[in-house]
Tab-separated table of C-alpha atoms and ligand atoms in Angstrom:
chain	number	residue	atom	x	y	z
N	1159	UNK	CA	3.134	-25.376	-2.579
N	1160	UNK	CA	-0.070	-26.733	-3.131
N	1161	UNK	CA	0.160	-29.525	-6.032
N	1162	UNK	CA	-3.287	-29.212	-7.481
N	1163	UNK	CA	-2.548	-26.642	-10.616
N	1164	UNK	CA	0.668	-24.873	-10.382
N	1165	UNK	CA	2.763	-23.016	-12.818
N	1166	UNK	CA	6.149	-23.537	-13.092
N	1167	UNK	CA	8.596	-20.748	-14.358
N	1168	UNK	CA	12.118	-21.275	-15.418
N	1169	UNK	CA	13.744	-18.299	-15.272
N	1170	UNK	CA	17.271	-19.524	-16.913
N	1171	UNK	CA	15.245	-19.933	-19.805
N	1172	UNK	CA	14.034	-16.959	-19.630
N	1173	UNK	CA	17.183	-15.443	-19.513
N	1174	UNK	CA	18.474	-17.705	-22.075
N	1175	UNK	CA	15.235	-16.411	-24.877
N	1176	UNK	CA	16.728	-12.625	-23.986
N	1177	UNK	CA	20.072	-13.544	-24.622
N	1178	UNK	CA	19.241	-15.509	-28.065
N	1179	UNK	CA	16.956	-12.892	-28.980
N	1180	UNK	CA	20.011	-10.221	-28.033
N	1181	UNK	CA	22.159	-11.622	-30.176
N	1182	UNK	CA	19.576	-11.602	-32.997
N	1183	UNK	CA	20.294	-7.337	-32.770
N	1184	UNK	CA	21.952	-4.789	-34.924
N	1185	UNK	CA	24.751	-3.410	-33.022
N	1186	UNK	CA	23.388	-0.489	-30.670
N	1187	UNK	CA	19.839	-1.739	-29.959
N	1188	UNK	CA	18.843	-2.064	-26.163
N	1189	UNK	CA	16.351	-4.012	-24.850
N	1190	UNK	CA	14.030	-2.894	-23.149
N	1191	UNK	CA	11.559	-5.406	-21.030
N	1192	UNK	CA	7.975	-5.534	-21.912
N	1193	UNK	CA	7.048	-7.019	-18.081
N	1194	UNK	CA	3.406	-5.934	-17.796
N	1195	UNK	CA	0.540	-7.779	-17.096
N	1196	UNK	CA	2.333	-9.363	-14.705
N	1197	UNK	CA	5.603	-10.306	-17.023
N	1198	UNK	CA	2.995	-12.083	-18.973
N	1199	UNK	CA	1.580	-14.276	-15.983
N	1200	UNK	CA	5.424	-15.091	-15.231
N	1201	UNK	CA	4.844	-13.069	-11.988
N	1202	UNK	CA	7.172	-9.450	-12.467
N	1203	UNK	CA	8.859	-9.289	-9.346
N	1204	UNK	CA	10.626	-12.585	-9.998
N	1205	UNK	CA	11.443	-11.664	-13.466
N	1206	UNK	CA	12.082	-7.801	-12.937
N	1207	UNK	CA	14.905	-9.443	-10.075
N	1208	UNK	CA	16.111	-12.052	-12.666
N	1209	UNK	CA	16.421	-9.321	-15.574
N	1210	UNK	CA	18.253	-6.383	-12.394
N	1211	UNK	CA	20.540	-8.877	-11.816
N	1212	UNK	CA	21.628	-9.755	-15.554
N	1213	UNK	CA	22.094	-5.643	-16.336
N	1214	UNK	CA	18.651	-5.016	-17.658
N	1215	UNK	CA	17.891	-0.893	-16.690
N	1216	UNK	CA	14.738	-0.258	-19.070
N	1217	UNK	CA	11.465	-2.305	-18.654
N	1218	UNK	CA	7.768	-0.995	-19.750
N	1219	UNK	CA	4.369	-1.673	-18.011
N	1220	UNK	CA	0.890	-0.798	-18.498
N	1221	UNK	CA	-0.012	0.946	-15.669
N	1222	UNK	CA	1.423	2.701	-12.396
N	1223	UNK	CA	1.168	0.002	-10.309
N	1224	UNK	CA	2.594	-2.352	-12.132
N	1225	UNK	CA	5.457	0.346	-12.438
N	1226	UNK	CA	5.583	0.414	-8.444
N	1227	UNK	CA	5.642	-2.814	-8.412
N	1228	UNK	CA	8.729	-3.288	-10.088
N	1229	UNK	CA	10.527	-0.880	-8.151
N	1230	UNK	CA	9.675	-2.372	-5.203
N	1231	UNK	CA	11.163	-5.462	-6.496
N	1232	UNK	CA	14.511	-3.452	-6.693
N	1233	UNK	CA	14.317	-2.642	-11.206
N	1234	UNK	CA	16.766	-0.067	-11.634
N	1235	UNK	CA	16.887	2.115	-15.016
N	1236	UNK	CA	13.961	3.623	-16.701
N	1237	UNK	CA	10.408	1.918	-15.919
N	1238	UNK	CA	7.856	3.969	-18.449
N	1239	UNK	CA	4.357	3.252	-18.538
N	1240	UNK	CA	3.285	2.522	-22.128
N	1241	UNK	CA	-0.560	3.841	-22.034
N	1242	UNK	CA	-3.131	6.047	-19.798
N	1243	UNK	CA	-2.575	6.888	-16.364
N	1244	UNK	CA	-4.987	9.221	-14.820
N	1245	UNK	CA	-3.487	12.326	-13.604
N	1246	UNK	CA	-4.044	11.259	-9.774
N	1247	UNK	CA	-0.892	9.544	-10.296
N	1248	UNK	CA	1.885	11.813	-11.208
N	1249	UNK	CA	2.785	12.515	-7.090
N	1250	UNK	CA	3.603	8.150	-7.544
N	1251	UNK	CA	5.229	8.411	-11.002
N	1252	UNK	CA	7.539	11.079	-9.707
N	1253	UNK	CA	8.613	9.397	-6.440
N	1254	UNK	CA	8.774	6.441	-7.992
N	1255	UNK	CA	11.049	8.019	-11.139
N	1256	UNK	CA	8.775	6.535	-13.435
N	1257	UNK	CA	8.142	7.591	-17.111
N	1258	UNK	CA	4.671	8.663	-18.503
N	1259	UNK	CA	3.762	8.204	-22.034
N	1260	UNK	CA	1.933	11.338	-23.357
N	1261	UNK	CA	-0.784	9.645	-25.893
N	1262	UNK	CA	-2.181	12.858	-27.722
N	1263	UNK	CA	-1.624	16.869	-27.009
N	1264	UNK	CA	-5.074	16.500	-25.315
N	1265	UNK	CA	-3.495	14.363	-22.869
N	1266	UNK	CA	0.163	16.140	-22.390
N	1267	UNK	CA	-1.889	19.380	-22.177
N	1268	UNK	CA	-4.178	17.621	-19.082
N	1269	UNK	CA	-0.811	16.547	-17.510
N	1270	UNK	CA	1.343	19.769	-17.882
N	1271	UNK	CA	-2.017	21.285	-16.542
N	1272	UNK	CA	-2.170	18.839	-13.223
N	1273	UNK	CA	1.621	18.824	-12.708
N	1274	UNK	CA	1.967	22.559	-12.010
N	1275	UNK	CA	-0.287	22.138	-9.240
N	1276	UNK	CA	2.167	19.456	-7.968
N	1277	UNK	CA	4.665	19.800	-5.164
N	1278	UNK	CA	7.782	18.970	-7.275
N	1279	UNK	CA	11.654	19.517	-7.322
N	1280	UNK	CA	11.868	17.567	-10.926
N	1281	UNK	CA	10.028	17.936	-13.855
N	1282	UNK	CA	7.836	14.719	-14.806
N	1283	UNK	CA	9.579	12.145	-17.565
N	1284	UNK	CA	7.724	11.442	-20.649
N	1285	UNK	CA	7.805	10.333	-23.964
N	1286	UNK	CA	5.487	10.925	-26.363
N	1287	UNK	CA	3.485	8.255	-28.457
N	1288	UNK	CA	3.741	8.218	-32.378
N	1289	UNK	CA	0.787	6.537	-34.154
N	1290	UNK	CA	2.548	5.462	-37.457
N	1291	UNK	CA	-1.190	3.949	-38.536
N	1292	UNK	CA	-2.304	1.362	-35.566
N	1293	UNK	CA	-4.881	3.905	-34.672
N	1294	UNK	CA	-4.491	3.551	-30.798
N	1295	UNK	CA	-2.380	5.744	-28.969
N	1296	UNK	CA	-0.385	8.992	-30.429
N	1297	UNK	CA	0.356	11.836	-32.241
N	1298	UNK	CA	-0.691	11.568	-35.775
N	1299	UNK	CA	2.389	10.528	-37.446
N	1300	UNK	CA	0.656	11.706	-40.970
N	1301	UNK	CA	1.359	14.924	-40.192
N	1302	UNK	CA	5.245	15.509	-39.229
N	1303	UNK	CA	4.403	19.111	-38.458
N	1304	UNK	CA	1.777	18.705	-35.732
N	1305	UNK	CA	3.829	16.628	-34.113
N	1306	UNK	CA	6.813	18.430	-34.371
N	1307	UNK	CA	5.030	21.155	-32.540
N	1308	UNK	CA	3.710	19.480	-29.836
N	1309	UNK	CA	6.812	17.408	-29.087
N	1310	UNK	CA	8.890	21.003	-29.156
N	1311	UNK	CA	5.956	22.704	-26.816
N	1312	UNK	CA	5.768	20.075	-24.012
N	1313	UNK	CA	9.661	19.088	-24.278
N	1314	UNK	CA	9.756	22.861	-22.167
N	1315	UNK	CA	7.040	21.349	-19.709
N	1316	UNK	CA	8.660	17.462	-19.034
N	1317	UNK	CA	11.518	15.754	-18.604
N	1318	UNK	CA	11.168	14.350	-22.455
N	1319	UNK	CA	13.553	11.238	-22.075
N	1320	UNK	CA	12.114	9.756	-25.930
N	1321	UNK	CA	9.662	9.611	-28.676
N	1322	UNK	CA	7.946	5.836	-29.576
N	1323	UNK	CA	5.908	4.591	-31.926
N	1324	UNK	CA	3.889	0.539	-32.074
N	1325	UNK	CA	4.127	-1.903	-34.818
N	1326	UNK	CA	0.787	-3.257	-35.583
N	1327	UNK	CA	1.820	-6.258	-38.511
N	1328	UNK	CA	5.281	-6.959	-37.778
N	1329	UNK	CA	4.464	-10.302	-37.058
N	1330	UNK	CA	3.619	-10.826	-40.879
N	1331	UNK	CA	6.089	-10.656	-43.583
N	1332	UNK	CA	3.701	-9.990	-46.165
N	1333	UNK	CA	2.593	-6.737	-44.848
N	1334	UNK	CA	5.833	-5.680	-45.060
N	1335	UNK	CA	5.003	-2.692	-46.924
N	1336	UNK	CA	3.337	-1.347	-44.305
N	1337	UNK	CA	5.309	-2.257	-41.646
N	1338	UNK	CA	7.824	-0.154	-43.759
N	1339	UNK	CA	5.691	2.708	-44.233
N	1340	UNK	CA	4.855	2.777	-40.175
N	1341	UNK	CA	8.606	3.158	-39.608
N	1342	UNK	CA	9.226	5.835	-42.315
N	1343	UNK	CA	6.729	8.279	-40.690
N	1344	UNK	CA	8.304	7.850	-37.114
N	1345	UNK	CA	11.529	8.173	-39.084
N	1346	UNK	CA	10.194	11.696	-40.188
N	1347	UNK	CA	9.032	12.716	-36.922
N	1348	UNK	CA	12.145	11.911	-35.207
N	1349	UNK	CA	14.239	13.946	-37.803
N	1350	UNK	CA	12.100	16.770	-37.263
N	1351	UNK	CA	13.247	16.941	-33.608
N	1352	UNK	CA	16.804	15.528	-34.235
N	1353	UNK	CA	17.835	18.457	-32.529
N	1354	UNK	CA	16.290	18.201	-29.317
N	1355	UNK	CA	18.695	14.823	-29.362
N	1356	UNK	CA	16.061	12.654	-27.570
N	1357	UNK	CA	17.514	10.075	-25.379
N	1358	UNK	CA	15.095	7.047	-26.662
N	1359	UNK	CA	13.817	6.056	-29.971
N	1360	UNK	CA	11.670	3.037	-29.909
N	1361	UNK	CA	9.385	1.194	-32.313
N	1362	UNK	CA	10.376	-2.570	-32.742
N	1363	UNK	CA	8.459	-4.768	-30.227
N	1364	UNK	CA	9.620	-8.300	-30.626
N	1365	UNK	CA	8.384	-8.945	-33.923
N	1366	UNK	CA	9.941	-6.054	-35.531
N	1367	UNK	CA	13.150	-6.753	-33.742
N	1368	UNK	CA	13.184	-10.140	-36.050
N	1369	UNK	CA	11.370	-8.957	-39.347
N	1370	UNK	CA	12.779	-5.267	-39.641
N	1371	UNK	CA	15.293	-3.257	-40.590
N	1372	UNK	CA	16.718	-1.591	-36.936
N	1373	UNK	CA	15.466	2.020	-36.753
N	1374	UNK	CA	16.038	3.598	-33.150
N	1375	UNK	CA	18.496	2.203	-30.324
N	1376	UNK	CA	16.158	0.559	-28.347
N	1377	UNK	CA	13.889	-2.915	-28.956
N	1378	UNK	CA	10.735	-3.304	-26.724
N	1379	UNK	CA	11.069	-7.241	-26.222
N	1380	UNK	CA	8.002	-8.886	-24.949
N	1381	UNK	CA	6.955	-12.357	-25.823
N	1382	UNK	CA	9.653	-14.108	-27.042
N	1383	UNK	CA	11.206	-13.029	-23.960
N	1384	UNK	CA	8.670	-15.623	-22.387
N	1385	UNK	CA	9.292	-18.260	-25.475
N	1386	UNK	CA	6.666	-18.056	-27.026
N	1387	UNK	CA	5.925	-16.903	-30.607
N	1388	UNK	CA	4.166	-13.196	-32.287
N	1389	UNK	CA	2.161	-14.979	-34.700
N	1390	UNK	CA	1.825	-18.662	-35.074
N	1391	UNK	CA	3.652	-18.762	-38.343
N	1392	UNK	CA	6.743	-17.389	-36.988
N	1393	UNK	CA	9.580	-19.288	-36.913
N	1394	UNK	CA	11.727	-18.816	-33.316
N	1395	UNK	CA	15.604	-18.966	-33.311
N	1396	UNK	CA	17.098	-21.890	-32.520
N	1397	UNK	CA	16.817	-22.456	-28.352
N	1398	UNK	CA	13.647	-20.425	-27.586
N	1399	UNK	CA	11.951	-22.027	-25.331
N	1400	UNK	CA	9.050	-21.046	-23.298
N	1401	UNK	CA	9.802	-20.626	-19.760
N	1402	UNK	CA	6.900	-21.184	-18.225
N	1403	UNK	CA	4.998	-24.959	-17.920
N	1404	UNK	CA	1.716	-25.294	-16.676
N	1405	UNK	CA	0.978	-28.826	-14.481
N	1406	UNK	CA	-1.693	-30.416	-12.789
N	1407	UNK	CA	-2.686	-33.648	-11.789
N	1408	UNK	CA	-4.750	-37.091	-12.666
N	1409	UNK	CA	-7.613	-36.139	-9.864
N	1410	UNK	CA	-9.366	-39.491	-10.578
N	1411	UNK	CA	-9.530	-42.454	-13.819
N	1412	UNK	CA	-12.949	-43.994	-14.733
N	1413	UNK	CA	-14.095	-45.485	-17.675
N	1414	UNK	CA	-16.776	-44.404	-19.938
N	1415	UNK	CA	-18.986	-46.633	-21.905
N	1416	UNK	CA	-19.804	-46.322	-25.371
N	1417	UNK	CA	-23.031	-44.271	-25.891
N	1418	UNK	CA	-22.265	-41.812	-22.179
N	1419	UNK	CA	-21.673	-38.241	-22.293
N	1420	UNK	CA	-18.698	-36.385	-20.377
N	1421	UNK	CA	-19.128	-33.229	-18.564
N	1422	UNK	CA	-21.851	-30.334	-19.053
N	1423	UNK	CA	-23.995	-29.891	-21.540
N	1424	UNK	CA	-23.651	-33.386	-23.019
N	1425	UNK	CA	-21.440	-32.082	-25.503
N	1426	UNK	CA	-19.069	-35.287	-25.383
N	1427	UNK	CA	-20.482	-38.385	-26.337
N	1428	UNK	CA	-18.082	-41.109	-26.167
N	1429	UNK	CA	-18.299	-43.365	-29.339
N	1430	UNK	CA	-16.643	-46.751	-27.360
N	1431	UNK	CA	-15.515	-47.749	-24.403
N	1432	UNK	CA	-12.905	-45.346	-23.317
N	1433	UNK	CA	-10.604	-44.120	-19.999
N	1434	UNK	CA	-10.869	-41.060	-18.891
N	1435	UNK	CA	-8.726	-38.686	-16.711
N	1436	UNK	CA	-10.233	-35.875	-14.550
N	1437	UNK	CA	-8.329	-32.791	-13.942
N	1438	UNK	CA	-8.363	-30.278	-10.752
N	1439	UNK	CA	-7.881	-27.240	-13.369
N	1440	UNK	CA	-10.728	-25.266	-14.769
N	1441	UNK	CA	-11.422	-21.549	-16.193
N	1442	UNK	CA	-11.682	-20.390	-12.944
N	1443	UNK	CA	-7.916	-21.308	-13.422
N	1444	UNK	CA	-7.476	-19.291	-16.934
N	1445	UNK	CA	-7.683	-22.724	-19.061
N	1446	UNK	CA	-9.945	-21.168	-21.240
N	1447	UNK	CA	-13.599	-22.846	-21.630
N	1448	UNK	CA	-13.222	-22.134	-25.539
N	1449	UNK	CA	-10.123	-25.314	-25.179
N	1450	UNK	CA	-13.882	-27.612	-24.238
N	1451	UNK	CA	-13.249	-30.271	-26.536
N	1452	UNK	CA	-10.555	-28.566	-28.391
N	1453	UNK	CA	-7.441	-28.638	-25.663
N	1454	UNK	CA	-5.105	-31.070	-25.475
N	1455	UNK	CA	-3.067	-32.512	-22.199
N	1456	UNK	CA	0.373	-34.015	-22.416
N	1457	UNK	CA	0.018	-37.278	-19.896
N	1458	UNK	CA	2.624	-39.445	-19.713
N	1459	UNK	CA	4.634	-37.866	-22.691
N	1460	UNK	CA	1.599	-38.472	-25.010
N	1461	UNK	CA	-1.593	-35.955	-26.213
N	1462	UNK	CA	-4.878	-36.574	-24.142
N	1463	UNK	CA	-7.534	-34.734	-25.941
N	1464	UNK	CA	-10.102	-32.658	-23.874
N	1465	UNK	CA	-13.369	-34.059	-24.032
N	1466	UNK	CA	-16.533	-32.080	-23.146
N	1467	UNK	CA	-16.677	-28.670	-21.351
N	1468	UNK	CA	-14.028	-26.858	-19.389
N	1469	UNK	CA	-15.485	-26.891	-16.230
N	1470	UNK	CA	-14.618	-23.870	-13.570
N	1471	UNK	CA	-12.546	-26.564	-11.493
N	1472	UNK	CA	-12.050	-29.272	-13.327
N	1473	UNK	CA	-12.292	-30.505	-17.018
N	1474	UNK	CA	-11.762	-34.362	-18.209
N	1475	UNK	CA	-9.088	-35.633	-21.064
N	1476	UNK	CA	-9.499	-38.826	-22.880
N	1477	UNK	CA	-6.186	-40.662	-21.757
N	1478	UNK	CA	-7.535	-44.345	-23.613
N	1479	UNK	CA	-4.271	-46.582	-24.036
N	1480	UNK	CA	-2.203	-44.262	-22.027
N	1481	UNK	CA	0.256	-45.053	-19.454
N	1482	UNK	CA	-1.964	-42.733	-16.779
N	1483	UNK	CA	-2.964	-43.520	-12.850
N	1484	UNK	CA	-4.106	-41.394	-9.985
N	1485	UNK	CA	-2.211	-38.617	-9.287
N	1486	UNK	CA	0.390	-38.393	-12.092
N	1487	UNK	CA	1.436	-35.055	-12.898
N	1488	UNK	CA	0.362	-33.345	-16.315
N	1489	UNK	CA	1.283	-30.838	-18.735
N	1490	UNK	CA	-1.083	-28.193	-19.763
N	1491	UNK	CA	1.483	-26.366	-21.755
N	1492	UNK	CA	4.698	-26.303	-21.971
N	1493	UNK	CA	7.966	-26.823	-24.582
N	1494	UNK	CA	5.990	-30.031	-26.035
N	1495	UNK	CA	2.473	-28.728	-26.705
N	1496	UNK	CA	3.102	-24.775	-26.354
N	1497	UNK	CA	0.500	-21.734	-25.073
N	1498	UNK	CA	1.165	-21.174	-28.649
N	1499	UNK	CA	-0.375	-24.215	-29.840
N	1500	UNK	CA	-3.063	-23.973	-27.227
N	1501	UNK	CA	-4.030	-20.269	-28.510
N	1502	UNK	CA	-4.204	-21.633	-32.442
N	1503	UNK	CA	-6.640	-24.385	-31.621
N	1504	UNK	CA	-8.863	-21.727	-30.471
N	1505	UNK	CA	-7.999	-19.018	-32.584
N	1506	UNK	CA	-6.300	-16.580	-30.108
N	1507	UNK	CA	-2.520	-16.051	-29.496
N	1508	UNK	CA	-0.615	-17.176	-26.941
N	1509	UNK	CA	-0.421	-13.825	-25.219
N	1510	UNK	CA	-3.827	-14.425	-23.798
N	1511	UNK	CA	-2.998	-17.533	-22.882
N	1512	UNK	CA	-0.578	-17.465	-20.628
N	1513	UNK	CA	-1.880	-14.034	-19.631
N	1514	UNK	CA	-5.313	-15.756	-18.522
N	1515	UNK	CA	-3.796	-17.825	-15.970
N	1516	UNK	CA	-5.353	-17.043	-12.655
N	1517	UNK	CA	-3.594	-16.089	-9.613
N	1518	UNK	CA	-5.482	-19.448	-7.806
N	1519	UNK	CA	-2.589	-20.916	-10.013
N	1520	UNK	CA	0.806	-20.764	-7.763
N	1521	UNK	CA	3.592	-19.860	-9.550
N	1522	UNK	CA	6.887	-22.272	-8.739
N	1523	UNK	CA	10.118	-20.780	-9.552
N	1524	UNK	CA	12.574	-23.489	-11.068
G	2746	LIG	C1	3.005	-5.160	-25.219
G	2746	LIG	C2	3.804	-4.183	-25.999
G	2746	LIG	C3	5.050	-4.545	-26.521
G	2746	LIG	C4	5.582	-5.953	-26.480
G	2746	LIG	O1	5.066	-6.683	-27.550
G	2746	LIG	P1	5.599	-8.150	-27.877
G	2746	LIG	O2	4.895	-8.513	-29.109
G	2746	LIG	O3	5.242	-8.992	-26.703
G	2746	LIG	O4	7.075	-8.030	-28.035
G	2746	LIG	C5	5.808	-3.565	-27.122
G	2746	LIG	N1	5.353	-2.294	-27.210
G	2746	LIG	C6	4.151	-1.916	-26.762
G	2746	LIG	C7	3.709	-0.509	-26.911
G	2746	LIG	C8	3.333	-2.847	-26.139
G	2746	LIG	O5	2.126	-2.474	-25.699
């Protein structure tokens, strides 16, 4: 593997955030993996095989290739795509045994409309979307009745394996009441149908796993999964850890004199005398050109602050009074200085962090 920028992905830790976070469940509650977007730049055949091989039969994706993907990597149980997939697909989502979400009647009506013209010896699984009030994908949870009907009409159409809804505020304690409210409309929803005895009933994603009072048997577990926090302020059980650690290496040291600038733009000036490391990682690489003079490097242990622009290839780290020489091996982010802490300096989440990373970044499996 080439030693320039690599990730490295520990996938005992991994395995050790879903069992922490397991045993942080009501009795009855599933997990189901949130491995889209590439398990959150973890790469998802490597974690789909980790997660088959520990028991784990329900994941959910984003898209139908991501879904295919996963088979291919041998993920047994239910694979459901959580958003749009154009109708095109459902010959691949039905040899592939994967389950559609139906967003809106719009959409189940455009599906049930394709799929008859489909060669098929099984009906299609789906499960319908609830919006309980994030205003993105689902039935309109205000009104129990609607929804009632459509998820009677197209339960004779599809395989209907579930109903969901999406917690927009989990992640904040004080919008508890809302949070609340979101899960008492699904609540009504799914006792309208209690009869049709639906097999899944999902609305925590990882947040509302910690914050919430269970509702459903099944918790959609994304990034805590990867170690890393839902909102900055939460507080992670003891062990988390995030799995993944991002390294380069000291490309070359120089010094800078008082008064000279560092990198593009001029937009470093150094104010003494100072030593400074240059780094073969740049956006181009997913280190995000909003961390120019905001990042921070571990070298040798210690915080190396970025100084001037994130260049595509490269960017440069202040490493004055620190124990650093060609070719030493640094941390971008890892347990000491997490994507988490990365993502606050620059007012994002972690998420997109460690989502950004670029496949010129190989991914080492530890
Ligand atoms: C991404 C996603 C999740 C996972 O969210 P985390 O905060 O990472 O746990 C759960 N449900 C839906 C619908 C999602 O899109």
């Amino acid at each position: 593997m080439l030693k320039r920028s690599w990730v490295e992905i520990n996938l005992d830790t991994l395995e050790n955030n879903f069992n922490i976070y397991k045993s942080h469940l009501a009795e009855g509650q599933e997990i189901m993996a949130v491995v889209k977007a590439d398990a959150y730049g973890h790469g998802d055949q490597q974690v789909a095989k980790r997660l088959d091989q520990m028991g784990v039969r329900n994941f959910a994706v984003s898209n139908i290739n991501e879904a295919v993907t996963l088979r291919m990597a041998g993920a047994k149980g239910q694979i459901i795509v959580l958003g749009y997939t154009p109708v095109e697909a459902i010959p691949q989502l039905l040899s592939y045994d994967v389950t559609q979400t139906l967003l809106s009647e719009e959409f189940a009506e455009y599906f049930a409309g394709a799929f008859k013209s489909v060669e098929k010896s099984k009906k299609l699984k789906v499960q319908f979307a609830v919006d309980t009030g994030m205003n993105r994908i689902g039935l309109d949870g205000d009104d129990v009745s609607l929804c009632e009907k459509a998820i009677r009409k197209y339960y004779e159409v599809f395989d209907m394996t579930g109903l969901f809804s999406h917690l927009c505020v989990a992640d904040t304690p004080a919008e508890k009441e809302f949070t609340d409210g979101q899960i008492a409309k699904f609540k009504a929803v799914c006792e309208s149908v209690a009869d049709l005895n639906l097999k899944y009933i999902h609305c925590m994603n990882t947040a509302g796993g910690f914050y919430c009072e269970p509702f459903g048997n099944m918790v959609r577990l994304g990034i805590t999964m990867y170690g890393l926090k839902p909102d900055y302020d939460n507080v992670l059980p003891e062990g988390i850890k995030p799995a993944l650690t991002w390294k380069s290496v000291i490309a070359q040291i120089k010094t800078v004199k008082k008064g000279e600038s560092v990198g593009y733009g001029r937009t470093f000036i150094a104010d003494r005398d100072m030593t400074v490391a240059t780094i073969p990682t740049g956006y181009a690489d997913g280190y995000s050109r909003l961390l120019s003079n905001k990042g921070v490097v571990i070298v040798g242990g210690k915080k190396a602050p970025v100084i001037g622009r994130v260049c595509m290839d490269q960017l440069m780290v202040d490493v004055t009074g620190l124990d650093a020489k060609f070719e030493d091996e640094v941390i971008l982010m890892g347990e000491d200085y997490t994507a988490d802490d990365l993502a606050n300096s620059i007012g994002t989440v972690g998420y997109e962090i460690i989502c950004a990373i670029s496949k010129r970044v190989p991914r080492e499996y530890v």
